[in-house]
Coordinates of C-alpha atoms in Angstrom, one line a residue:
M1 CA 221.4 185.1 171.4
N2 CA 222.3 187.6 168.7
T3 CA 221.6 187.5 165.0
R4 CA 225.2 186.7 164.1
L5 CA 225.2 183.6 166.2
T6 CA 221.9 182.5 164.8
I7 CA 223.2 182.7 161.3
L8 CA 226.4 180.9 162.3
A9 CA 224.4 178.2 164.0
A10 CA 222.5 177.6 160.8
S11 CA 225.7 177.4 158.7
I12 CA 227.3 175.0 161.2
F13 CA 224.4 172.6 161.2
I14 CA 223.9 172.7 157.4
M15 CA 227.6 171.9 156.9
G16 CA 227.2 169.0 159.4
G17 CA 224.4 167.5 157.4
V18 CA 221.7 168.6 159.9
T19 CA 219.0 171.0 158.7
Q20 CA 218.1 174.2 160.5
A21 CA 214.7 172.8 161.0
T22 CA 216.1 169.9 163.0
F23 CA 218.2 172.4 165.0
A24 CA 215.2 174.6 165.8
T25 CA 213.3 171.6 167.0
D26 CA 216.1 170.7 169.4
A27 CA 215.9 174.3 170.8
A28 CA 212.2 174.4 171.1
P29 CA 210.3 174.6 174.4
S30 CA 209.8 171.3 176.2
G31 CA 206.0 171.4 176.5
H32 CA 206.2 171.4 180.3
P33 CA 204.6 174.5 181.7
G34 CA 207.1 176.3 183.9
T35 CA 210.2 174.3 182.9
S36 CA 212.8 174.4 180.1
G37 CA 214.2 171.5 178.1
P38 CA 217.7 171.6 179.7
E39 CA 216.1 171.8 183.2
L40 CA 214.0 168.8 182.3
R41 CA 216.9 166.7 181.0
Y42 CA 220.0 167.9 182.8
K43 CA 219.0 169.7 186.0
G44 CA 222.1 171.1 187.6
A45 CA 223.1 170.5 191.1
P46 CA 225.2 172.4 193.6
T47 CA 228.7 170.9 193.7
S48 CA 231.0 170.2 196.6
M49 CA 234.0 170.8 194.3
K50 CA 235.1 174.2 195.3
P51 CA 236.3 176.2 192.3
E52 CA 239.0 177.9 194.3
D53 CA 240.5 174.5 195.2
T54 CA 241.3 173.7 191.6
Q55 CA 244.4 175.1 189.9
D56 CA 243.9 177.2 186.8
V57 CA 246.1 176.2 183.9
I58 CA 246.5 179.0 181.3
T59 CA 246.7 177.7 177.8
P60 CA 248.8 180.1 175.7
K61 CA 246.7 180.0 172.5
A62 CA 243.4 180.1 174.3
P63 CA 241.4 183.4 174.7
A64 CA 242.0 185.3 177.9
L65 CA 239.9 184.8 181.1
T66 CA 240.1 186.9 184.3
A67 CA 240.6 185.1 187.6
D68 CA 236.9 185.8 188.5
E69 CA 235.8 184.3 185.2
F70 CA 237.9 181.2 185.8
T71 CA 236.2 180.7 189.2
R72 CA 232.7 181.2 187.8
S73 CA 233.3 179.0 184.8
K74 CA 234.6 176.1 186.9
Q75 CA 231.5 176.3 189.1
I76 CA 229.2 176.3 186.1
Y77 CA 231.1 173.4 184.5
F78 CA 231.1 171.2 187.7
E79 CA 227.4 171.9 188.3
R80 CA 226.1 171.7 184.7
C81 CA 228.5 169.9 182.5
A82 CA 230.7 167.4 184.4
G83 CA 228.0 164.8 184.7
C84 CA 228.1 164.2 180.9
H85 CA 231.5 165.4 179.8
G86 CA 233.5 164.3 182.9
V87 CA 235.4 166.3 185.5
L88 CA 238.5 166.3 183.3
R89 CA 236.4 166.9 180.2
K90 CA 237.6 163.6 178.6
G91 CA 234.0 162.8 177.6
A92 CA 231.5 160.1 178.5
T93 CA 227.8 160.5 177.7
G94 CA 228.9 163.9 176.2
K95 CA 231.8 164.5 173.8
P96 CA 235.4 165.3 174.9
L97 CA 235.9 169.0 175.6
T98 CA 239.7 169.1 175.9
P99 CA 241.8 171.9 174.1
D100 CA 242.8 169.6 171.2
V101 CA 239.1 169.5 170.4
T102 CA 237.9 173.0 171.4
L103 CA 240.8 175.2 170.3
P104 CA 240.5 174.4 166.6
R105 CA 236.7 175.1 166.8
G106 CA 237.2 178.6 168.3
T107 CA 235.1 180.8 170.5
E108 CA 232.2 181.6 168.1
Y109 CA 231.7 178.0 167.1
L110 CA 231.6 176.9 170.8
K111 CA 229.2 179.7 171.7
V112 CA 226.7 178.3 169.1
F113 CA 226.7 174.8 170.6
I114 CA 226.5 176.0 174.2
G115 CA 223.7 178.5 173.3
F116 CA 221.6 176.4 170.9
G117 CA 222.4 172.8 171.8
S118 CA 222.4 170.0 169.3
P119 CA 220.1 167.2 168.0
G120 CA 222.5 164.7 169.7
G121 CA 221.3 165.8 173.1
M122 CA 223.4 168.8 174.1
P123 CA 221.0 171.2 176.0
N124 CA 220.3 174.6 174.6
W125 CA 221.7 176.5 177.5
G126 CA 221.3 179.9 175.9
T127 CA 217.9 179.9 174.1
S128 CA 216.4 178.3 177.2
G129 CA 217.5 181.2 179.3
I130 CA 219.6 179.1 181.7
L131 CA 222.9 180.8 180.8
T132 CA 223.2 184.5 179.7
D133 CA 225.1 185.6 176.6
A134 CA 228.0 186.7 178.8
E135 CA 228.2 183.4 180.6
I136 CA 228.1 181.5 177.2
D137 CA 230.9 183.7 175.9
M138 CA 232.9 183.0 179.1
M139 CA 232.3 179.2 179.0
A140 CA 233.3 179.1 175.3
R141 CA 236.6 180.7 176.3
F142 CA 237.0 178.6 179.4
L143 CA 236.7 175.3 177.4
Q144 CA 239.7 176.2 175.3
H145 CA 242.0 176.1 178.3
E146 CA 243.4 173.0 179.9
P147 CA 240.8 171.5 182.3
P148 CA 241.4 172.3 186.0
T149 CA 241.8 169.3 188.2
P150 CA 240.0 169.1 191.5
P151 CA 242.0 167.9 194.5
E152 CA 242.1 164.2 195.4
F153 CA 240.1 162.9 198.3
G154 CA 242.0 160.2 200.3
M155 CA 241.9 158.5 203.7
A156 CA 242.9 161.6 205.6
E157 CA 240.0 163.6 204.1
M158 CA 237.5 160.8 204.7
K159 CA 238.4 160.3 208.3
A160 CA 238.2 164.0 208.9
S161 CA 234.7 164.0 207.6
W162 CA 233.6 160.8 209.4
K163 CA 231.2 161.3 212.4
L164 CA 230.2 158.4 214.6
K165 CA 227.1 160.0 216.2
V166 CA 225.9 157.0 218.1
P167 CA 228.4 154.1 218.6
P168 CA 227.0 150.6 218.1
E169 CA 227.2 149.7 221.8
K170 CA 224.9 152.6 222.6
R171 CA 222.3 151.7 220.0
P172 CA 219.1 149.7 220.8
K173 CA 219.4 145.9 221.3
K174 CA 216.0 145.4 219.8
K175 CA 213.5 147.4 217.6
M176 CA 212.2 150.2 219.7
N177 CA 209.3 151.4 217.5
N178 CA 206.1 150.1 216.1
L179 CA 206.9 150.6 212.5
D180 CA 206.4 147.9 209.9
L181 CA 209.9 148.2 208.6
E182 CA 209.5 145.7 205.8
N183 CA 206.8 147.9 204.2
L184 CA 208.6 151.2 204.9
F185 CA 209.6 153.4 202.0
S186 CA 212.7 155.6 201.9
V187 CA 211.9 158.4 199.5
T188 CA 214.4 160.8 198.1
L189 CA 213.5 164.5 198.5
R190 CA 216.0 165.5 195.9
D191 CA 216.3 169.3 196.2
D192 CA 215.6 169.5 199.9
G193 CA 218.7 167.5 201.0
K194 CA 216.5 165.0 202.9
I195 CA 214.8 161.6 202.7
A196 CA 211.2 160.9 203.9
L197 CA 210.3 157.6 205.6
I198 CA 206.8 156.8 204.6
D199 CA 204.7 154.0 206.1
G200 CA 203.4 151.7 203.4
A201 CA 200.1 151.0 205.1
S202 CA 199.0 154.4 206.3
K203 CA 200.8 156.3 203.5
K204 CA 201.9 158.9 206.1
I205 CA 205.3 160.4 206.5
V206 CA 206.9 158.9 209.6
S207 CA 209.8 161.4 209.5
T208 CA 212.1 163.4 207.3
I209 CA 215.8 163.0 207.8
E210 CA 218.5 165.4 206.7
T211 CA 221.0 163.8 204.3
G212 CA 223.4 164.8 201.6
Y213 CA 222.3 166.9 198.6
A214 CA 220.4 165.1 195.7
V215 CA 220.2 161.7 197.2
H216 CA 220.8 159.2 194.5
I217 CA 219.9 155.9 196.1
S218 CA 218.9 154.2 199.4
R219 CA 220.3 150.7 200.2
M220 CA 219.4 148.3 203.0
S221 CA 221.8 146.3 205.1
A222 CA 221.3 142.5 204.8
S223 CA 219.6 142.4 208.2
G224 CA 217.1 145.1 207.3
R225 CA 218.1 147.2 210.3
Y226 CA 220.4 149.9 208.6
L227 CA 219.5 152.2 205.8
F228 CA 222.4 153.7 203.8
V229 CA 221.8 156.9 201.8
I230 CA 224.2 158.5 199.4
G231 CA 223.9 161.9 197.8
R232 CA 225.5 163.3 194.7
D233 CA 227.8 165.3 197.0
A234 CA 229.3 161.9 198.1
K235 CA 227.9 162.2 201.6
I236 CA 226.7 158.9 203.1
D237 CA 224.3 158.8 206.0
L238 CA 223.8 155.6 208.0
I239 CA 220.2 155.4 209.5
D240 CA 219.3 153.0 212.3
L241 CA 215.7 151.9 211.8
W242 CA 215.5 150.2 215.2
M243 CA 215.6 153.5 217.1
E244 CA 212.5 154.8 218.7
K245 CA 212.7 157.5 216.0
P246 CA 214.9 156.4 213.2
A247 CA 218.0 158.7 213.0
V248 CA 221.4 159.1 211.5
V249 CA 224.0 157.2 213.6
A250 CA 227.0 157.8 211.4
E251 CA 228.0 159.9 208.4
I252 CA 231.0 160.3 206.1
K253 CA 232.0 162.1 202.9
V254 CA 233.8 159.8 200.5
G255 CA 234.7 162.2 197.7
M256 CA 233.5 165.2 195.7
E257 CA 230.8 163.5 193.7
A258 CA 229.2 160.1 193.9
R259 CA 226.2 157.9 193.0
S260 CA 226.5 154.4 194.6
V261 CA 226.5 152.6 198.0
E262 CA 226.0 149.0 198.9
T263 CA 226.4 146.6 201.8
S264 CA 227.8 143.1 202.1
K265 CA 225.1 140.3 201.8
F266 CA 227.1 137.0 201.5
K267 CA 226.3 134.5 204.3
G268 CA 228.6 135.2 207.3
F269 CA 229.3 138.7 206.2
E270 CA 225.9 140.3 206.7
D271 CA 226.1 143.9 207.7
K272 CA 229.9 143.7 208.1
Y273 CA 231.0 146.0 205.3
A274 CA 229.7 148.9 203.2
I275 CA 231.1 150.1 200.0
A276 CA 230.8 153.4 198.1
G277 CA 232.0 154.4 194.7
T278 CA 232.7 158.0 193.6
Y279 CA 232.7 160.0 190.4
W280 CA 235.5 162.1 191.7
P281 CA 238.1 161.0 192.6
P282 CA 237.6 157.8 190.5
Q283 CA 237.8 155.2 193.3
F284 CA 235.8 153.1 195.8
V285 CA 236.1 152.8 199.5
I286 CA 235.2 149.9 201.8
M287 CA 233.9 150.8 205.3
N288 CA 232.7 149.1 208.4
G289 CA 229.1 148.4 207.9
D290 CA 227.8 149.6 211.3
T291 CA 230.0 152.7 211.7
L292 CA 231.1 153.8 208.2
E293 CA 234.7 153.9 209.4
P294 CA 236.8 153.9 206.1
K295 CA 239.1 150.9 205.9
K296 CA 240.4 150.6 202.3
I297 CA 240.4 152.8 199.2
V298 CA 240.9 151.4 195.7
A299 CA 241.5 153.5 192.6
T300 CA 239.8 152.7 189.3
R301 CA 242.0 154.6 186.9
G302 CA 243.3 152.4 184.2
M303 CA 243.0 151.2 180.6
T304 CA 239.8 151.1 178.5
V305 CA 238.4 147.7 177.3
D306 CA 238.3 148.7 173.6
T307 CA 241.2 151.0 172.6
Q308 CA 243.4 150.0 175.6
E309 CA 244.1 153.6 176.3
Y310 CA 244.7 155.0 179.8
H311 CA 241.7 156.9 181.2
P312 CA 242.4 159.2 184.2
E313 CA 238.7 159.5 185.3
P314 CA 236.8 156.2 185.2
R315 CA 233.9 156.8 187.5
V316 CA 232.2 154.2 189.7
A317 CA 228.6 153.7 188.7
A318 CA 226.4 150.9 190.0
I319 CA 227.6 148.6 192.8
I320 CA 225.8 145.3 193.7
A321 CA 226.5 142.8 196.4
S322 CA 227.1 139.2 195.3
H323 CA 225.1 136.3 196.8
E324 CA 227.6 133.7 195.4
H325 CA 230.9 135.0 196.9
P326 CA 232.0 137.5 199.5
E327 CA 232.3 140.1 196.8
F328 CA 231.1 143.5 195.6
I329 CA 230.5 143.9 191.9
I330 CA 231.5 147.3 190.7
N331 CA 230.8 149.0 187.4
V332 CA 233.7 151.2 186.3
K333 CA 232.0 153.5 183.8
E334 CA 234.6 154.9 181.4
T335 CA 236.9 151.9 181.2
G336 CA 234.0 149.5 180.6
K337 CA 235.4 147.1 183.2
I338 CA 233.5 145.4 186.0
M339 CA 235.6 144.8 189.1
M340 CA 234.6 141.9 191.5
A341 CA 236.2 142.9 194.8
N342 CA 236.5 140.1 197.3
Y343 CA 236.1 141.5 200.9
E344 CA 236.9 138.2 202.7
D345 CA 240.3 139.7 203.6
I346 CA 240.5 143.3 202.6
N347 CA 244.1 143.6 203.6
N348 CA 244.9 141.1 200.9
M349 CA 242.0 141.8 198.7
K350 CA 241.5 139.9 195.4
I351 CA 239.9 141.7 192.5
T352 CA 238.6 139.9 189.4
E353 CA 238.5 142.2 186.4
V354 CA 235.8 141.5 183.8
E355 CA 236.0 143.2 180.5
A356 CA 232.5 144.4 179.3
A357 CA 231.8 147.5 177.3
R358 CA 231.6 151.3 177.7
F359 CA 230.1 153.2 179.4
L360 CA 228.9 151.0 182.3
H361 CA 226.0 152.5 184.2
D362 CA 223.2 150.8 186.1
G363 CA 221.8 147.3 186.3
G364 CA 220.5 144.5 188.6
W365 CA 220.1 140.8 189.2
D366 CA 218.3 138.3 187.1
S367 CA 215.6 136.4 189.1
T368 CA 218.1 133.8 190.4
H369 CA 220.5 136.4 191.8
R370 CA 223.3 134.8 189.9
Y371 CA 223.6 136.9 186.8
F372 CA 224.3 140.7 187.0
M373 CA 222.6 142.5 184.1
S374 CA 224.5 145.7 183.5
A375 CA 223.9 148.5 181.0
A376 CA 226.8 149.7 178.8
N377 CA 224.9 152.7 177.6
A378 CA 227.4 154.2 175.1
S379 CA 227.7 150.7 173.4
N380 CA 224.0 150.0 173.4
K381 CA 224.6 146.7 175.2
I382 CA 223.7 144.8 178.3
A383 CA 226.7 143.0 179.9
V384 CA 225.7 139.7 181.6
V385 CA 228.1 138.8 184.4
D386 CA 228.1 135.3 185.9
S387 CA 228.7 136.1 189.6
K388 CA 229.1 132.4 190.4
D389 CA 231.8 131.6 187.8
Q390 CA 233.1 135.2 188.0
K391 CA 233.2 135.9 184.3
L392 CA 231.4 137.6 181.5
A393 CA 228.6 135.4 180.1
A394 CA 227.4 137.6 177.2
L395 CA 227.1 141.0 175.7
V396 CA 223.6 141.6 174.4
E397 CA 222.8 144.2 171.8
V398 CA 219.8 146.3 172.8
G399 CA 218.3 149.7 171.9
K400 CA 219.8 153.1 172.2
I401 CA 221.2 154.1 175.6
P402 CA 219.8 151.4 177.8
H403 CA 218.8 152.6 181.3
P404 CA 217.2 149.8 183.3
G405 CA 217.5 151.0 186.9
R406 CA 217.7 147.5 188.3
G407 CA 215.5 146.1 185.5
A408 CA 212.5 143.9 185.7
N409 CA 212.3 140.1 186.1
F410 CA 209.3 138.1 185.0
V411 CA 208.3 134.8 183.2
D412 CA 207.5 135.4 179.6
P413 CA 204.6 133.0 178.5
K414 CA 206.6 132.1 175.4
F415 CA 210.3 132.5 176.2
G416 CA 210.5 131.7 179.9
P417 CA 212.4 133.7 182.5
V418 CA 213.4 137.1 181.2
W419 CA 214.8 140.5 182.3
A420 CA 213.8 143.8 180.7
T421 CA 215.3 147.3 180.2
G422 CA 214.0 150.5 178.8
H423 CA 216.1 153.1 177.0
L424 CA 216.9 156.8 177.1
G425 CA 217.5 157.0 173.3
D426 CA 214.5 155.2 171.8
D427 CA 211.0 153.9 172.7
S428 CA 212.0 150.2 172.8
I429 CA 211.9 147.9 175.8
A430 CA 214.3 145.0 175.4
V431 CA 213.2 141.7 176.9
I432 CA 216.2 139.3 177.4
G433 CA 216.1 135.6 178.1
T434 CA 217.9 134.7 181.4
D435 CA 217.6 131.0 181.8
P436 CA 220.6 129.1 180.2
K437 CA 219.6 125.9 181.9
N438 CA 215.9 125.3 180.9
H439 CA 215.6 127.8 178.0
K440 CA 219.0 127.7 176.5
A441 CA 218.0 128.8 173.1
N442 CA 216.6 132.0 174.5
A443 CA 219.4 132.8 176.9
W444 CA 221.2 136.1 176.6
K445 CA 219.2 137.1 173.5
V446 CA 216.6 139.8 173.0
V447 CA 213.5 137.6 172.6
R448 CA 211.1 140.6 172.4
S449 CA 211.3 144.3 171.7
L450 CA 208.2 146.0 173.1
K451 CA 207.2 149.5 172.0
G452 CA 206.9 152.0 174.9
L453 CA 205.5 155.5 175.0
G454 CA 208.7 157.2 173.9
S455 CA 212.4 157.7 174.6
G456 CA 213.6 158.9 178.0
S457 CA 212.7 155.9 180.1
L458 CA 214.6 155.8 183.4
F459 CA 212.9 152.9 185.2
L460 CA 210.6 149.9 184.7
K461 CA 209.3 147.5 187.3
T462 CA 207.3 144.4 188.0
H463 CA 207.0 142.1 191.0
P464 CA 206.9 138.2 191.4
K465 CA 203.2 138.5 192.4
S466 CA 202.3 140.8 189.6
K467 CA 201.1 140.3 186.0
N468 CA 202.0 143.9 185.0
L469 CA 205.1 145.6 183.8
W470 CA 205.1 149.4 184.5
V471 CA 207.4 151.7 182.4
D472 CA 208.1 155.4 182.9
S473 CA 209.4 157.9 180.3
T474 CA 210.5 160.6 182.7
L475 CA 213.0 162.4 180.4
N476 CA 210.9 162.5 177.3
P477 CA 210.6 166.1 176.1
D478 CA 206.9 165.7 175.5
A479 CA 204.8 166.5 178.7
G480 CA 202.1 164.1 177.8
I481 CA 204.6 161.2 177.6
S482 CA 206.8 162.1 180.6
Q483 CA 203.8 162.5 182.8
S484 CA 202.3 159.1 181.8
I485 CA 203.3 155.5 182.2
A486 CA 202.8 152.4 180.0
I487 CA 201.4 149.2 181.6
F488 CA 202.1 145.9 179.8
D489 CA 200.2 142.7 180.5
I490 CA 202.9 140.1 181.0
R491 CA 200.4 137.4 180.0
N492 CA 199.8 139.0 176.6
L493 CA 202.9 141.0 175.6
D494 CA 201.6 141.3 172.0
K495 CA 198.9 143.6 173.3
A496 CA 199.5 147.3 173.2
P497 CA 200.1 148.8 176.7
E498 CA 197.5 150.7 178.7
V499 CA 198.5 154.3 179.1
V500 CA 197.8 156.2 182.3
N501 CA 198.6 159.9 182.9
I502 CA 199.8 159.7 186.5
A503 CA 200.4 163.5 186.8
D504 CA 196.7 164.1 186.0
L505 CA 195.7 161.7 188.9
A506 CA 197.9 163.7 191.3
N507 CA 195.9 166.9 190.5
L508 CA 198.8 169.3 191.0
G509 CA 199.2 172.9 189.8
E510 CA 201.8 174.1 187.3
G511 CA 205.2 172.6 186.9
P512 CA 207.0 169.9 184.9
K513 CA 205.3 167.1 186.9
R514 CA 207.8 164.5 185.7
V515 CA 206.6 161.0 186.7
V516 CA 209.4 158.7 187.8
Q517 CA 210.3 155.3 189.2
P518 CA 207.6 152.7 189.8
E519 CA 208.2 151.0 193.1
Y520 CA 206.2 148.1 194.6
N521 CA 205.2 147.6 198.2
K522 CA 206.2 144.4 200.0
A523 CA 203.0 142.6 199.1
G524 CA 203.3 143.4 195.4
D525 CA 199.8 144.8 195.1
E526 CA 200.6 148.5 195.0
V527 CA 202.9 150.5 192.7
W528 CA 204.1 153.9 193.9
F529 CA 205.1 156.7 191.5
S530 CA 206.8 160.1 192.2
V531 CA 205.3 163.1 190.6
W532 CA 208.4 165.2 190.6
N533 CA 207.7 169.0 190.4
G534 CA 209.9 172.0 190.9
A535 CA 211.3 172.8 194.3
T536 CA 208.8 175.6 194.9
Q537 CA 205.9 173.7 193.4
E538 CA 203.6 171.0 194.9
S539 CA 204.8 167.4 194.3
A540 CA 203.1 164.1 195.2
I541 CA 203.3 160.3 195.3
V542 CA 200.6 158.5 193.4
V543 CA 199.8 155.0 194.6
M544 CA 198.2 152.6 192.0
D545 CA 196.4 149.4 192.6
D546 CA 198.5 146.8 190.7
K547 CA 195.6 144.4 190.0
T548 CA 193.0 147.0 188.8
R549 CA 195.5 149.5 187.5
K550 CA 193.3 152.2 189.1
L551 CA 194.3 155.0 191.5
K552 CA 194.4 153.9 195.1
T553 CA 195.6 157.1 196.8
V554 CA 197.6 160.3 196.3
I555 CA 200.1 161.2 199.0
K556 CA 200.5 165.0 199.5
D557 CA 202.4 166.7 202.2
K558 CA 204.2 170.0 202.3
R559 CA 207.4 168.1 203.2
L560 CA 207.3 166.2 199.9
I561 CA 209.7 168.5 198.1
T562 CA 210.9 167.1 194.8
P563 CA 210.4 163.4 195.5
T564 CA 212.2 161.1 193.1
G565 CA 213.5 157.6 194.0
K566 CA 211.5 155.4 196.4
F567 CA 212.9 152.3 198.0
N568 CA 210.8 149.7 199.8
V569 CA 212.8 148.3 202.6
Y570 CA 211.9 144.6 202.0
N571 CA 212.3 144.7 198.2
T572 CA 215.6 146.6 198.5
Q573 CA 216.9 144.3 201.2
H574 CA 216.1 141.1 199.2
D575 CA 216.8 142.4 195.7
V576 CA 213.1 141.9 194.6
Y577 CA 212.5 143.5 191.2

């Protein structure tokens, strides 16, 4: 970045009440050898939104862009920026970037923020070397034009992408392999476009299976036979675990970008339906559970819960299957609404709309599987939804930017049954009472606030048979913190946590070595961690003994390329967390 922009950056931040020292800290290296701060926090991903398929809208007062610059800018935006600012640039985790905001700021001002980042979490794309000066100038001009809108993706497009590779009638009538399916792990190989199936006993890779890019989650059918995998590119793969060698039997693309998939679990509807929600277009689709044939698409565009303004891009985040009714419970991110879609009769589908708070993200069940605990991360709240009575039970104030994954259920020695979440924005761990029947005074309140290692926590986990609570801090900018985990003793939560550097135990070479997502085996006596390195660097899975908190084994294999999420079949099938 040139001297003029550096001086401008200082003046902008001083005028905004932020010192240059604070600004410089935000732009400093991450402390992870071989990786930059933006790569650590906001790793870009190839996008299935084709820039040439979006229409360029020239804004008269905006600075000029060539056709090639428009195409390149759209690609950078969809890959690097849309996840936070939204496809239509209306804002979500990141601020709005529409012309009414960007034009008054001007090109030079925008170049500073793109290049240097901000203390509020905007990555320093320029000083980190991710974007060149020319690309930053191009993006600053691009952001002053009206946002290009990607094409819709409807039933015709879904059916065109749908492939039924092995029809149900040609699949095995019984399990044809010797795998212990209940202790099998589906492991995301994020940058390799695959998952690995790993045997929980031998710790060996059974097979790797090609899937969509950057798999977000794996989900199990109610029967435990079918594994559903969805990538950020909105491609779903249906894997039959009964086959002699588990393989994809159906696939479909449900949109341009997605995060969530789930299957029906209510009694009498096991394995009948699957559902997927997309970031673009903003909608969800219900499919046949054993073929992925798309049956019904429902849009999520609508009014926000607070200002009651229309939002054109409310993305679908977490989806969870109700155990109380034949319903899917769907988080609609930007509107702050939770939709309870009854699939008993999808041709006359009833949807109960629950007003919560923005921006809804992830969450999971309490221990009774009645209450859905959902993070509204922009509001710093946990929304508690009563799936039996089909209404909001409470909004609980927690720390900054809650990110629970599915959360962690345990019995607090003082306050009874609780559910916990960590946070991206601070080092607190909120412990919320979840028993309105026997511990009414503690229900839907933060009964404890534990102090973790630092901000940037993505997941925490315990098990009904465990006395430990394991908490990661994957996105913390300090390498010592993001490579370590905190272990709390559930029996004595006033005691400081034990800290273990998981990355050191893996004994890998250079790289960011981010430690992410504790996951238990079926027995609840092992905890698995991914040590997530760069695509060309060695990664590993570290298995810890839950009782002793000591290293049990390290899984290394050249096929373990960028492992992130791990999903034990039994625990995922039965919502054990």
